PDB file of C-alpha atoms in Angstrom:
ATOM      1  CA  UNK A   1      82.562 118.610 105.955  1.00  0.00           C
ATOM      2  CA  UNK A   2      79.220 118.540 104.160  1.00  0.00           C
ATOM      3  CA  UNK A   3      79.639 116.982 100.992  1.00  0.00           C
ATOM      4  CA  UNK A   4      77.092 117.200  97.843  1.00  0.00           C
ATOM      5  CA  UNK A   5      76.894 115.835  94.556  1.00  0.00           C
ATOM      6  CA  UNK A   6      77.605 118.133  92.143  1.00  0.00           C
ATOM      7  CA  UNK A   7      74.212 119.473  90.053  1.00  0.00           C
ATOM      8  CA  UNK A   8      75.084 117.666  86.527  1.00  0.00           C
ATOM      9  CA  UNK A   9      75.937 113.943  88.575  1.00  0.00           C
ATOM     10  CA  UNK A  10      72.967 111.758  88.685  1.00  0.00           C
ATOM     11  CA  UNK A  11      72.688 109.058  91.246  1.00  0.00           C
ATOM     12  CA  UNK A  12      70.862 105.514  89.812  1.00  0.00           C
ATOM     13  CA  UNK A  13      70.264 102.729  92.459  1.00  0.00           C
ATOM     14  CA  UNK A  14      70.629  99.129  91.192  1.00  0.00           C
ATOM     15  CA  UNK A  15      70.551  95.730  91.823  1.00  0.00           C
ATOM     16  CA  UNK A  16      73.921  95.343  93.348  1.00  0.00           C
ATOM     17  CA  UNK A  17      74.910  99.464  94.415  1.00  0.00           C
ATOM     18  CA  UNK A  18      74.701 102.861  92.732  1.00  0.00           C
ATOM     19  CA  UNK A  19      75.571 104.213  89.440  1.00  0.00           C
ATOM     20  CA  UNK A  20      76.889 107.897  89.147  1.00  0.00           C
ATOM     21  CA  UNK A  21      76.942 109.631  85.930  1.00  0.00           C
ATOM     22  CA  UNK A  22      78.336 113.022  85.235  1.00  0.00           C
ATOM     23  CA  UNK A  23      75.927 114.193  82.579  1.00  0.00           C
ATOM     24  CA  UNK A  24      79.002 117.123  81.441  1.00  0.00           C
ATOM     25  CA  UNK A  25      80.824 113.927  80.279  1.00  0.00           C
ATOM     26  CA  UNK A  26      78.859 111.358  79.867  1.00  0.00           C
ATOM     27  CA  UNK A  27      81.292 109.350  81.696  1.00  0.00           C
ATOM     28  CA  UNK A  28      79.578 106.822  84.720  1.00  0.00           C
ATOM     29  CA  UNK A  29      81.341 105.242  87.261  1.00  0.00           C
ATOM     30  CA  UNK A  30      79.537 101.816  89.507  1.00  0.00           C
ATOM     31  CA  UNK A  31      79.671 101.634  93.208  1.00  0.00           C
ATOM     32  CA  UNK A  32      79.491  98.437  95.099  1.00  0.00           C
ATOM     33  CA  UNK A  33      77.632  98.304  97.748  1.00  0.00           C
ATOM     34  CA  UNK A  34      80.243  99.344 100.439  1.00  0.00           C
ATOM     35  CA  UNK A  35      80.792 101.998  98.590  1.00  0.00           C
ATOM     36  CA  UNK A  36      77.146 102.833  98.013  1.00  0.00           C
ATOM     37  CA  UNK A  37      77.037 103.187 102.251  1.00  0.00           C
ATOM     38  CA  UNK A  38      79.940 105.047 102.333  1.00  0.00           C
ATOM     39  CA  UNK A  39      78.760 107.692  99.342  1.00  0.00           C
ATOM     40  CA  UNK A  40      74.729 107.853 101.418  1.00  0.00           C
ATOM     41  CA  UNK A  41      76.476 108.691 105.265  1.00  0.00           C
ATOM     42  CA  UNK A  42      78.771 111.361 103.562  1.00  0.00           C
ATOM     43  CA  UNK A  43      76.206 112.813 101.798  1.00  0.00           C
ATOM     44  CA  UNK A  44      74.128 112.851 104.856  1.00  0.00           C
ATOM     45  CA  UNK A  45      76.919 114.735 107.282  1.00  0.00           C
ATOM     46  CA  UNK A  46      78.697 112.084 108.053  1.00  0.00           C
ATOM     47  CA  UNK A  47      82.405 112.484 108.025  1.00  0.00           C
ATOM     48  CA  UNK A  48      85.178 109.839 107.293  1.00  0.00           C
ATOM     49  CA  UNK A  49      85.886 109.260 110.820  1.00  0.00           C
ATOM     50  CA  UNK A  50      82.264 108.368 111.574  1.00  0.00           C
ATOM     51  CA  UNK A  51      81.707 106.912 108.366  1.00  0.00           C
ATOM     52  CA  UNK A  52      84.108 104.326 109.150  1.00  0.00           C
ATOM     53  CA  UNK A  53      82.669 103.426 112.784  1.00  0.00           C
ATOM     54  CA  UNK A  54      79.510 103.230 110.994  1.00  0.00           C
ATOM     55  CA  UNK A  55      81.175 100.878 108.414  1.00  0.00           C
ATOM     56  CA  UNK A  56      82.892  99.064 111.582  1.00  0.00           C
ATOM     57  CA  UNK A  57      80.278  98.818 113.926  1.00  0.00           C
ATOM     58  CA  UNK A  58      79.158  95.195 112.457  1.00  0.00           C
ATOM     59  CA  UNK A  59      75.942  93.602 114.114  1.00  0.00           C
ATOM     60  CA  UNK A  60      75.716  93.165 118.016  1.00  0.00           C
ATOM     61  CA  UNK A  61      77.945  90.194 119.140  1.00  0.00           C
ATOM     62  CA  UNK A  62      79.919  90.539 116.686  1.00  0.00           C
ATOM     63  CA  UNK A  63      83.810  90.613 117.055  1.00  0.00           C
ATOM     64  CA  UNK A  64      85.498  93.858 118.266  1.00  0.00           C
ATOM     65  CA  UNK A  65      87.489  95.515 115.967  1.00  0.00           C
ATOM     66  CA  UNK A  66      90.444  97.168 116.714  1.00  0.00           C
ATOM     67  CA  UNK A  67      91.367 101.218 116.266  1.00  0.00           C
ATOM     68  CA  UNK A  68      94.169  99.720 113.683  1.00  0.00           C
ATOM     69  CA  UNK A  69      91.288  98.154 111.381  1.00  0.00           C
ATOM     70  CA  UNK A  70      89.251 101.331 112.133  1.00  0.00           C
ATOM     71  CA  UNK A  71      92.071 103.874 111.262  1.00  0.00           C
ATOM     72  CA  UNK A  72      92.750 101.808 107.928  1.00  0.00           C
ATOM     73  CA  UNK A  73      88.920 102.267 106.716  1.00  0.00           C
ATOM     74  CA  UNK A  74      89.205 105.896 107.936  1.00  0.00           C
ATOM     75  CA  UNK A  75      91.872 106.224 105.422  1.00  0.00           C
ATOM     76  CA  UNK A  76      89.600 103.934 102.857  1.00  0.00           C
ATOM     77  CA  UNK A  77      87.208 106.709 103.625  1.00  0.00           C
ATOM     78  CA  UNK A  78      88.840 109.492 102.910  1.00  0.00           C
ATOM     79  CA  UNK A  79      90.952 108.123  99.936  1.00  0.00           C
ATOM     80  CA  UNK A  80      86.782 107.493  98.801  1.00  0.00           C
ATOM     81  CA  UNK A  81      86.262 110.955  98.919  1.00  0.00           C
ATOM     82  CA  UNK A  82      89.559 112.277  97.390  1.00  0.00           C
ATOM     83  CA  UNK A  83      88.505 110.120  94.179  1.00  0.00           C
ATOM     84  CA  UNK A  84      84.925 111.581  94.253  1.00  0.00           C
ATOM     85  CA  UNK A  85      86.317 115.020  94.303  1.00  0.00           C
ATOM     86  CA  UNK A  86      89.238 114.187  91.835  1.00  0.00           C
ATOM     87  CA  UNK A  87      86.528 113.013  89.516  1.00  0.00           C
ATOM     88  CA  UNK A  88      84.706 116.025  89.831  1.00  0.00           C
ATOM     89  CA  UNK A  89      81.158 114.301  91.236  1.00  0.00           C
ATOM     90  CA  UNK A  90      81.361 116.523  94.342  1.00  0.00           C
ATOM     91  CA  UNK A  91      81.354 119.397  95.738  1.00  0.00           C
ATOM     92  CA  UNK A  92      82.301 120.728  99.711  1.00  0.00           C
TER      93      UNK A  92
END
């Protein structure tokens, strides 16, 4: 899944994540930064599934974390994504 912003959704980086306004609506919507990581991997070929380890992998030495908490931010993931494409900011 390659996913794209659409050509009329401008991306804004600021202090504390991203802004995304849809210039056909005028309508903006601001992304934490968690959600600012997820929005950059998908954009760069990443899909939920490896989104999530990415999300997951936490610093070396860190605690392990289990395919439970790993299948729960897959879902996170793609629920992400279904709202991006609800909203119309995306295309596939």
């Amino acid at each position: 899944m390659t996913l794209s912003l659409r050509r009329d959704v401008v991306l804004n980086e600021v202090d504390d994540g991203l802004v995304l306004l849809d210039e056909r609506t005028g309508r903006y919507w601001h992304l934490n930064s968690t959600a600012e990581q997820m929005l950059r991997d998908l954009l760069a070929g990443h899909s939920p599934a490896e989104t999530a380890h990415r999300l997951t992998a936490g610093s070396a030495g860190g605690p392990p974390v289990d395919d439970e908490f790993r299948n729960r931010v897959t879902a996170d993931v793609q629920e992400f994504v279904n709202g991006l494409r609800r909203a119309k900011l995306v295309t596939t």
